[in-house]
Amino acid sequence: MVEIKNQIEKIFLNSLNETMQHLKLDDGMAFLEDKFTGVVRTRTTAELCSALIKMQKLNKKNYRDTIEKITNWIITKQNEDGSWNETHVNYDNPSSVFTSICGLTLLEVTEELPDIKIPEEVLSKTANFLIKQEIKNGHFKKSEYYHADVLNADAMVSAFLIKYGTKQNAQEFIEAAKRGIKNIISQQKEDGGFPYGSKVVQYPYKHHLDVPCIHYQSVTLYYLHKCNEIIQNRELEKSIHDGVRWLLNNQKNTGEFKWDNSGLNFALYLTATYAFAIFLYCIYSSYVDKSRIENTILILNQQYREGLLLRWEKSSMGKMIQGLLFSFKGGFIGKYSINFKILRIMHRMHREISRLRENSKMIPSKVTRVKIGYSAILSTVESSTNYPDLYMTTQALDAIASTLERDRVQ
């Protein structure tokens, strides 16, 4: 497995070096400046910081000064209530997802670089904000404007609360995290798949989110693993194993995922999926063929453009035609009305055409910017072309750094 480790490290270092070119230094602080979307997001900077901490831990290079500057910036971006905002083209509001990731990164700083001082109230306010987002029985509100029970959000919140609660010996936070984990496991399907969200329709969505999603399957598993590292629960571990097998069953032997089986349209072809999968496959390698890991690495490596991941998996004319045909299959995933299924088919067709074209920046689609009909329930801005995406890149950096940190690929 030494060769696999070398392949992963090469991809990581190439991407890290390019990503660092977008780091802006400003008066003792540092953050990622996203010229591709025009939006500065705390999440991407926090994930980069997390990757640097892991490399610092492995003594690959001294990133201490950069980590301290990023830490300073992240702290200045925290809201008074303990949250961090999800900054988006269309909104800028408190988010449980962004808060969890920023909080997890700051916890890593305190563990690995305790000489970088983080006021205790920063983390305590983070925990108190997150615990207040619980709507019912481990269902955490994703953000101010998204109240649906989204399982990857529950997993992220639980990962922070259980780590912070254990560190502080605070049972209140540990129990809240366990409720989140229990809620996620309770919704896992018999085949090991997690739905993106629950069967209950909640604001702002007009339809339920009980559909399988390859990308968020990998994200949910990644953060559940973080939880399991701390509590080592048998039920949770079985759930993760079943979930990893679901990923394997929804991937071709060549390494490409079977996206026609993925029902969440706005997460189709997201490239960081392959990085999360590599982490999971290496950790649970006892039943994952070496060739599957190698092919997953190969597909991930093909998605970079000068060290940065494209938003979506690259396409070709042949793949686009095949994808257009499979749009009918994918559009009919989920128990929805026929009218909504038709809209879902059209959205998938739009994605197939969009990802074939590449641009140097995100270009919001005119078709899906209208705040009526199908566009009203989209969870993200739809681009009319593929583009280099720091959002995908830093997620991949964090996942790959976690793989290298655990040194499970020797």
Short mmCIF file of C-alpha atoms in Angstrom, two decimals:
data_model
loop_
_atom_site.label_atom_id
_atom_site.label_comp_id
_atom_site.label_asym_id
_atom_site.label_seq_id
_atom_site.Cartn_x
_atom_site.Cartn_y
_atom_site.Cartn_z
CA MET A 1 0.00 0.00 0.00
CA VAL A 2 3.05 2.28 -0.01
CA GLU A 3 2.37 3.17 -3.64
CA ILE A 4 -1.20 4.20 -2.75
CA LYS A 5 0.06 6.42 0.05
CA ASN A 6 2.53 8.08 -2.33
CA GLN A 7 -0.23 8.71 -4.88
CA ILE A 8 -2.48 10.28 -2.27
CA GLU A 9 0.32 12.44 -0.88
CA LYS A 10 1.28 13.67 -4.35
CA ILE A 11 -2.30 14.73 -5.11
CA PHE A 12 -2.60 16.39 -1.71
CA LEU A 13 0.62 18.40 -1.89
CA ASN A 14 -0.08 19.59 -5.44
CA SER A 15 -3.56 20.77 -4.46
CA LEU A 16 -2.39 22.27 -1.16
CA ASN A 17 0.33 24.30 -2.86
CA GLU A 18 -2.13 25.71 -5.39
CA THR A 19 -4.79 26.43 -2.75
CA MET A 20 -2.26 28.32 -0.64
CA GLN A 21 -1.82 30.73 -3.56
CA HIS A 22 -5.34 31.96 -2.79
CA LEU A 23 -4.59 32.64 0.88
CA LYS A 24 -4.78 36.36 1.61
CA LEU A 25 -2.68 37.73 4.47
CA ASP A 26 -4.10 40.78 6.24
CA ASP A 27 -2.78 42.30 9.49
CA GLY A 28 -1.97 39.14 11.41
CA MET A 29 -4.83 37.19 9.86
CA ALA A 30 -5.25 34.93 6.83
CA PHE A 31 -8.21 33.65 4.84
CA LEU A 32 -8.99 32.11 1.46
CA GLU A 33 -10.00 34.67 -1.13
CA ASP A 34 -12.35 32.98 -3.59
CA LYS A 35 -12.04 34.74 -6.93
CA PHE A 36 -14.03 32.00 -8.66
CA THR A 37 -17.32 32.71 -6.91
CA GLY A 38 -16.65 36.11 -5.34
CA VAL A 39 -17.71 34.73 -1.94
CA VAL A 40 -15.43 34.42 1.11
CA ARG A 41 -16.51 31.43 3.21
CA THR A 42 -15.31 30.54 6.70
CA ARG A 43 -15.80 26.86 5.96
CA THR A 44 -13.20 26.69 3.20
CA THR A 45 -10.62 28.55 5.28
CA ALA A 46 -11.34 26.34 8.32
CA GLU A 47 -10.96 23.15 6.25
CA LEU A 48 -7.66 24.39 4.84
CA CYS A 49 -6.51 25.12 8.38
CA SER A 50 -7.53 21.62 9.48
CA ALA A 51 -5.45 20.13 6.66
CA LEU A 52 -2.44 22.26 7.64
CA ILE A 53 -2.75 21.15 11.27
CA LYS A 54 -2.62 17.51 10.19
CA MET A 55 0.49 18.17 8.10
CA GLN A 56 2.05 20.02 11.04
CA LYS A 57 1.31 16.98 13.18
CA LEU A 58 3.11 14.74 10.67
CA ASN A 59 6.09 17.13 10.63
CA LYS A 60 5.76 17.57 6.87
CA LYS A 61 6.33 21.32 7.08
CA ASN A 62 6.07 24.07 9.67
CA TYR A 63 2.72 25.79 9.10
CA ARG A 64 2.40 27.18 12.63
CA ASP A 65 2.40 30.89 11.69
CA THR A 66 -0.17 30.36 8.96
CA ILE A 67 -2.38 28.29 11.26
CA GLU A 68 -2.25 31.05 13.89
CA LYS A 69 -3.22 33.72 11.36
CA ILE A 70 -6.11 31.63 10.07
CA THR A 71 -7.21 30.92 13.64
CA ASN A 72 -7.24 34.64 14.40
CA TRP A 73 -9.40 35.29 11.33
CA ILE A 74 -11.87 32.50 12.11
CA ILE A 75 -12.34 33.84 15.65
CA THR A 76 -13.08 37.36 14.35
CA LYS A 77 -15.83 35.92 12.13
CA GLN A 78 -17.75 34.29 14.98
CA ASN A 79 -21.12 35.86 15.72
CA GLU A 80 -22.05 36.98 19.21
CA ASP A 81 -24.35 33.97 19.63
CA GLY A 82 -21.45 31.58 18.95
CA SER A 83 -22.30 30.77 15.33
CA TRP A 84 -20.54 31.31 12.04
CA ASN A 85 -22.41 32.37 8.92
CA GLU A 86 -22.80 30.37 5.76
CA THR A 87 -21.95 32.95 3.14
CA HIS A 88 -23.65 32.28 -0.15
CA VAL A 89 -24.31 34.20 -3.35
CA ASN A 90 -27.90 34.71 -2.18
CA TYR A 91 -27.56 34.80 1.63
CA ASP A 92 -25.25 35.25 4.59
CA ASN A 93 -26.76 33.71 7.71
CA PRO A 94 -25.85 31.58 10.76
CA SER A 95 -25.29 27.93 9.88
CA SER A 96 -24.95 24.81 12.02
CA VAL A 97 -22.80 23.25 9.30
CA PHE A 98 -20.30 26.12 9.09
CA THR A 99 -20.33 26.53 12.88
CA SER A 100 -19.54 22.83 13.42
CA ILE A 101 -16.63 22.86 10.96
CA CYS A 102 -15.14 26.08 12.33
CA GLY A 103 -15.53 24.72 15.86
CA LEU A 104 -13.90 21.39 14.98
CA THR A 105 -10.94 23.19 13.44
CA LEU A 106 -10.47 25.35 16.53
CA LEU A 107 -10.60 22.24 18.71
CA GLU A 108 -7.80 20.78 16.57
CA VAL A 109 -5.76 23.93 17.13
CA THR A 110 -6.14 23.62 20.91
CA GLU A 111 -5.05 19.97 20.76
CA GLU A 112 -2.09 20.22 18.41
CA LEU A 113 -0.89 23.79 18.96
CA PRO A 114 -1.93 24.77 22.50
CA ASP A 115 0.45 27.76 22.45
CA ILE A 116 -1.99 29.39 19.99
CA LYS A 117 -4.39 30.88 22.48
CA ILE A 118 -8.10 30.54 21.82
CA PRO A 119 -10.41 32.13 24.43
CA GLU A 120 -12.46 29.41 26.13
CA GLU A 121 -15.65 31.37 25.54
CA VAL A 122 -15.18 30.97 21.77
CA LEU A 123 -15.67 27.19 21.99
CA SER A 124 -18.24 27.28 24.80
CA LYS A 125 -20.38 29.71 22.81
CA THR A 126 -20.03 27.43 19.79
CA ALA A 127 -21.30 24.43 21.76
CA ASN A 128 -24.15 26.39 23.31
CA PHE A 129 -25.25 27.69 19.91
CA LEU A 130 -25.25 24.22 18.37
CA ILE A 131 -27.14 22.55 21.19
CA LYS A 132 -29.85 25.20 20.83
CA GLN A 133 -30.32 24.18 17.18
CA GLU A 134 -31.79 20.82 18.15
CA ILE A 135 -35.40 20.81 17.01
CA LYS A 136 -36.30 17.34 18.26
CA ASN A 137 -34.54 14.07 19.16
CA GLY A 138 -31.20 14.65 17.42
CA HIS A 139 -32.62 16.66 14.53
CA PHE A 140 -30.52 19.82 14.34
CA LYS A 141 -31.55 22.83 12.31
CA LYS A 142 -29.15 23.13 9.38
CA SER A 143 -29.27 26.92 9.26
CA GLU A 144 -31.51 29.86 9.95
CA TYR A 145 -33.44 29.28 6.72
CA TYR A 146 -33.17 25.48 6.44
CA HIS A 147 -35.04 23.57 9.12
CA ALA A 148 -35.28 20.18 7.39
CA ASP A 149 -33.64 17.21 9.11
CA VAL A 150 -30.52 16.92 6.95
CA LEU A 151 -28.43 13.97 8.12
CA ASN A 152 -24.98 15.22 7.17
CA ALA A 153 -25.66 18.37 9.21
CA ASP A 154 -26.69 16.22 12.19
CA ALA A 155 -23.42 14.29 11.81
CA MET A 156 -21.30 17.45 11.73
CA VAL A 157 -23.01 18.93 14.78
CA SER A 158 -22.67 15.62 16.63
CA ALA A 159 -18.96 15.40 15.76
CA PHE A 160 -18.28 18.77 17.35
CA LEU A 161 -20.52 18.32 20.39
CA ILE A 162 -19.14 14.89 21.26
CA LYS A 163 -15.54 16.06 20.91
CA TYR A 164 -16.10 19.24 22.88
CA GLY A 165 -18.28 17.50 25.47
CA THR A 166 -15.65 14.83 26.05
CA LYS A 167 -12.90 17.44 26.31
CA GLN A 168 -14.91 19.41 28.89
CA ASN A 169 -16.44 16.35 30.56
CA ALA A 170 -19.82 17.96 29.87
CA GLN A 171 -22.50 15.29 29.66
CA GLU A 172 -25.11 17.67 28.25
CA PHE A 173 -23.21 18.03 24.97
CA ILE A 174 -22.28 14.35 24.79
CA GLU A 175 -25.91 13.29 25.18
CA ALA A 176 -27.04 15.77 22.50
CA ALA A 177 -24.45 14.29 20.14
CA LYS A 178 -25.63 10.76 20.91
CA ARG A 179 -29.20 11.80 20.06
CA GLY A 180 -27.94 13.13 16.74
CA ILE A 181 -26.14 9.87 15.99
CA LYS A 182 -29.19 7.82 16.97
CA ASN A 183 -31.39 9.96 14.73
CA ILE A 184 -29.07 9.38 11.76
CA ILE A 185 -28.81 5.61 12.29
CA SER A 186 -32.59 5.29 12.68
CA GLN A 187 -33.08 6.63 9.15
CA GLN A 188 -30.48 4.43 7.46
CA LYS A 189 -31.99 2.09 4.89
CA GLU A 190 -31.62 -1.69 4.94
CA ASP A 191 -29.11 -1.53 2.08
CA GLY A 192 -26.86 0.80 4.11
CA GLY A 193 -27.79 4.02 2.34
CA PHE A 194 -28.61 7.22 4.19
CA PRO A 195 -31.24 9.54 2.75
CA TYR A 196 -30.17 13.15 2.39
CA GLY A 197 -32.96 14.11 4.77
CA SER A 198 -36.05 12.84 6.52
CA LYS A 199 -39.46 12.00 5.08
CA VAL A 200 -40.97 15.02 6.83
CA VAL A 201 -41.37 18.15 4.69
CA GLN A 202 -39.95 21.17 6.52
CA TYR A 203 -39.17 24.78 5.78
CA PRO A 204 -38.14 25.99 3.24
CA TYR A 205 -38.57 22.87 1.12
CA LYS A 206 -41.82 22.06 -0.65
CA HIS A 207 -41.00 18.35 -0.86
CA HIS A 208 -39.36 15.74 1.38
CA LEU A 209 -35.63 14.97 1.10
CA ASP A 210 -35.85 11.19 1.52
CA VAL A 211 -33.67 10.31 -1.45
CA PRO A 212 -30.25 8.59 -1.63
CA CYS A 213 -27.25 10.79 -2.35
CA ILE A 214 -23.78 9.47 -3.12
CA HIS A 215 -22.01 12.69 -2.15
CA TYR A 216 -23.74 13.20 1.17
CA GLN A 217 -23.47 9.49 1.95
CA SER A 218 -19.70 9.97 1.97
CA VAL A 219 -19.90 13.22 3.97
CA THR A 220 -22.22 11.73 6.60
CA LEU A 221 -19.96 8.70 6.98
CA TYR A 222 -16.88 10.91 7.31
CA TYR A 223 -18.34 12.81 10.26
CA LEU A 224 -19.89 9.70 11.82
CA HIS A 225 -16.40 8.21 11.82
CA LYS A 226 -15.18 11.26 13.76
CA CYS A 227 -17.89 10.51 16.32
CA ASN A 228 -16.99 6.82 16.48
CA GLU A 229 -13.34 7.63 17.14
CA ILE A 230 -14.45 9.11 20.45
CA ILE A 231 -17.35 6.96 21.66
CA GLN A 232 -16.57 3.67 19.83
CA ASN A 233 -20.16 2.51 19.73
CA ARG A 234 -20.90 -0.91 18.16
CA GLU A 235 -24.19 0.18 16.62
CA LEU A 236 -22.54 3.23 15.12
CA GLU A 237 -19.61 1.21 13.82
CA LYS A 238 -21.98 -1.27 12.14
CA SER A 239 -23.87 1.63 10.58
CA ILE A 240 -20.63 3.03 9.16
CA HIS A 241 -19.58 -0.36 7.78
CA ASP A 242 -22.99 -0.78 6.12
CA GLY A 243 -22.73 2.74 4.73
CA VAL A 244 -19.28 2.14 3.25
CA ARG A 245 -20.55 -1.01 1.55
CA TRP A 246 -23.42 1.04 0.08
CA LEU A 247 -20.82 3.40 -1.43
CA LEU A 248 -18.91 0.46 -2.88
CA ASN A 249 -22.10 -0.95 -4.38
CA ASN A 250 -22.83 2.39 -6.03
CA GLN A 251 -19.44 2.68 -7.67
CA LYS A 252 -18.18 1.17 -10.90
CA ASN A 253 -15.07 -1.02 -10.88
CA THR A 254 -13.39 1.73 -12.90
CA GLY A 255 -13.78 4.10 -9.94
CA GLU A 256 -16.57 6.35 -11.20
CA PHE A 257 -19.67 6.55 -9.06
CA LYS A 258 -23.04 5.46 -10.43
CA TRP A 259 -24.54 8.93 -10.29
CA ASP A 260 -27.76 7.76 -11.95
CA ASN A 261 -28.52 6.05 -8.60
CA SER A 262 -28.11 9.32 -6.70
CA GLY A 263 -31.37 11.16 -6.11
CA LEU A 264 -30.28 14.57 -4.82
CA ASN A 265 -29.96 16.66 -7.94
CA PHE A 266 -27.97 19.59 -6.58
CA ALA A 267 -25.25 17.22 -5.30
CA LEU A 268 -24.74 15.29 -8.54
CA TYR A 269 -21.12 14.77 -9.63
CA LEU A 270 -19.59 16.77 -6.75
CA THR A 271 -15.88 15.99 -6.99
CA ALA A 272 -14.92 15.97 -3.29
CA THR A 273 -16.98 12.78 -3.02
CA TYR A 274 -13.96 10.82 -4.25
CA ALA A 275 -11.71 12.26 -1.53
CA PHE A 276 -14.16 11.29 1.22
CA ALA A 277 -14.45 7.83 -0.34
CA ILE A 278 -10.66 7.40 -0.36
CA PHE A 279 -10.56 8.19 3.35
CA LEU A 280 -13.35 5.71 4.13
CA TYR A 281 -11.90 2.98 1.91
CA CYS A 282 -8.45 3.31 3.48
CA ILE A 283 -9.83 3.25 7.03
CA TYR A 284 -12.09 0.27 6.31
CA SER A 285 -9.67 -1.38 3.89
CA SER A 286 -10.15 -4.92 5.23
CA TYR A 287 -12.98 -5.47 2.76
CA VAL A 288 -12.10 -2.90 0.06
CA ASP A 289 -10.06 -4.13 -2.88
CA LYS A 290 -6.78 -2.32 -3.44
CA SER A 291 -7.77 -1.81 -7.07
CA ARG A 292 -10.94 0.03 -5.96
CA ILE A 293 -8.89 2.45 -3.90
CA GLU A 294 -6.44 2.97 -6.75
CA ASN A 295 -9.23 3.62 -9.25
CA THR A 296 -10.94 6.05 -6.88
CA ILE A 297 -7.64 7.94 -6.57
CA LEU A 298 -7.32 7.93 -10.36
CA ILE A 299 -10.79 9.44 -10.87
CA LEU A 300 -10.18 12.09 -8.19
CA ASN A 301 -6.88 13.08 -9.80
CA GLN A 302 -8.62 13.58 -13.15
CA GLN A 303 -10.94 16.22 -11.65
CA TYR A 304 -8.23 18.78 -10.87
CA ARG A 305 -7.57 21.86 -12.93
CA GLU A 306 -4.15 23.26 -12.03
CA GLY A 307 -4.35 21.94 -8.48
CA LEU A 308 -7.95 22.93 -7.77
CA LEU A 309 -10.92 20.61 -8.04
CA LEU A 310 -13.59 21.40 -10.56
CA ARG A 311 -17.05 21.69 -9.06
CA TRP A 312 -18.35 18.65 -10.90
CA GLU A 313 -16.84 15.51 -12.34
CA LYS A 314 -15.52 16.16 -15.84
CA SER A 315 -17.67 15.16 -18.76
CA SER A 316 -17.41 14.47 -22.49
CA MET A 317 -19.86 14.44 -25.35
CA GLY A 318 -20.40 10.70 -24.91
CA LYS A 319 -20.89 11.00 -21.16
CA MET A 320 -23.28 13.90 -21.62
CA ILE A 321 -25.48 11.92 -24.00
CA GLN A 322 -25.46 8.96 -21.64
CA GLY A 323 -26.24 11.28 -18.72
CA LEU A 324 -29.16 12.86 -20.55
CA LEU A 325 -30.66 9.41 -21.06
CA PHE A 326 -30.11 8.47 -17.42
CA SER A 327 -31.75 11.75 -16.32
CA PHE A 328 -35.11 10.04 -16.66
CA LYS A 329 -34.07 7.27 -14.28
CA GLY A 330 -32.58 9.69 -11.76
CA GLY A 331 -35.47 12.10 -11.98
CA PHE A 332 -37.89 9.37 -10.94
CA ILE A 333 -35.99 8.51 -7.75
CA GLY A 334 -38.14 9.30 -4.72
CA LYS A 335 -41.84 9.30 -4.00
CA TYR A 336 -42.84 12.57 -5.65
CA SER A 337 -45.66 13.81 -7.81
CA ILE A 338 -45.29 13.34 -11.56
CA ASN A 339 -45.01 17.11 -12.11
CA PHE A 340 -42.11 17.37 -9.69
CA LYS A 341 -40.43 14.34 -11.24
CA ILE A 342 -40.52 16.05 -14.62
CA LEU A 343 -38.88 19.15 -13.11
CA ARG A 344 -36.25 16.92 -11.53
CA ILE A 345 -35.51 15.33 -14.90
CA MET A 346 -35.08 18.77 -16.45
CA HIS A 347 -32.70 19.82 -13.70
CA ARG A 348 -30.56 16.73 -14.22
CA MET A 349 -30.44 17.44 -17.95
CA HIS A 350 -29.34 20.98 -17.17
CA ARG A 351 -26.53 19.62 -15.02
CA GLU A 352 -25.36 17.24 -17.78
CA ILE A 353 -25.08 20.10 -20.24
CA SER A 354 -23.50 22.51 -17.72
CA ARG A 355 -20.73 20.22 -16.55
CA LEU A 356 -19.57 19.60 -20.11
CA ARG A 357 -18.49 23.23 -20.39
CA GLU A 358 -15.71 24.72 -18.26
CA ASN A 359 -15.10 28.33 -17.25
CA SER A 360 -12.58 30.07 -15.02
CA LYS A 361 -15.33 31.16 -12.61
CA MET A 362 -18.86 30.32 -11.57
CA ILE A 363 -21.53 31.72 -13.86
CA PRO A 364 -24.98 31.58 -12.19
CA SER A 365 -27.48 29.96 -14.50
CA LYS A 366 -30.24 32.23 -15.78
CA VAL A 367 -32.57 29.24 -15.94
CA THR A 368 -32.39 28.49 -12.21
CA ARG A 369 -32.00 32.00 -10.81
CA VAL A 370 -35.71 32.77 -11.10
CA LYS A 371 -37.23 32.53 -7.60
CA ILE A 372 -40.25 30.51 -8.66
CA GLY A 373 -41.05 26.91 -9.38
CA TYR A 374 -38.24 24.38 -9.14
CA SER A 375 -35.53 26.98 -8.54
CA ALA A 376 -37.22 27.96 -5.27
CA ILE A 377 -36.25 24.65 -3.66
CA LEU A 378 -32.65 24.47 -4.92
CA SER A 379 -30.20 24.40 -2.02
CA THR A 380 -27.32 25.91 -3.94
CA VAL A 381 -26.63 28.32 -6.78
CA GLU A 382 -26.67 26.47 -10.07
CA SER A 383 -23.84 27.35 -12.43
CA SER A 384 -24.21 27.22 -16.18
CA THR A 385 -20.67 25.85 -16.53
CA ASN A 386 -18.15 23.77 -14.59
CA TYR A 387 -15.48 25.81 -12.75
CA PRO A 388 -12.53 25.55 -10.28
CA ASP A 389 -14.14 25.32 -6.86
CA LEU A 390 -12.39 26.06 -3.57
CA TYR A 391 -15.46 24.68 -1.78
CA MET A 392 -14.81 21.21 -3.19
CA THR A 393 -11.03 21.60 -3.01
CA THR A 394 -10.82 22.29 0.73
CA GLN A 395 -13.24 19.50 1.58
CA ALA A 396 -10.97 17.15 -0.35
CA LEU A 397 -7.85 18.56 1.32
CA ASP A 398 -9.31 17.92 4.76
CA ALA A 399 -10.37 14.37 3.88
CA ILE A 400 -7.05 13.47 2.25
CA ALA A 401 -5.06 15.00 5.10
CA SER A 402 -7.12 12.87 7.49
CA THR A 403 -6.17 9.82 5.44
CA LEU A 404 -2.47 10.65 5.59
CA GLU A 405 -2.67 11.56 9.28
CA ARG A 406 -3.99 8.15 10.26
CA ASP A 407 -1.25 6.50 8.26
CA ARG A 408 -3.53 3.59 7.42
CA VAL A 409 -2.15 3.25 3.89
CA GLN A 410 1.31 1.79 4.42
#
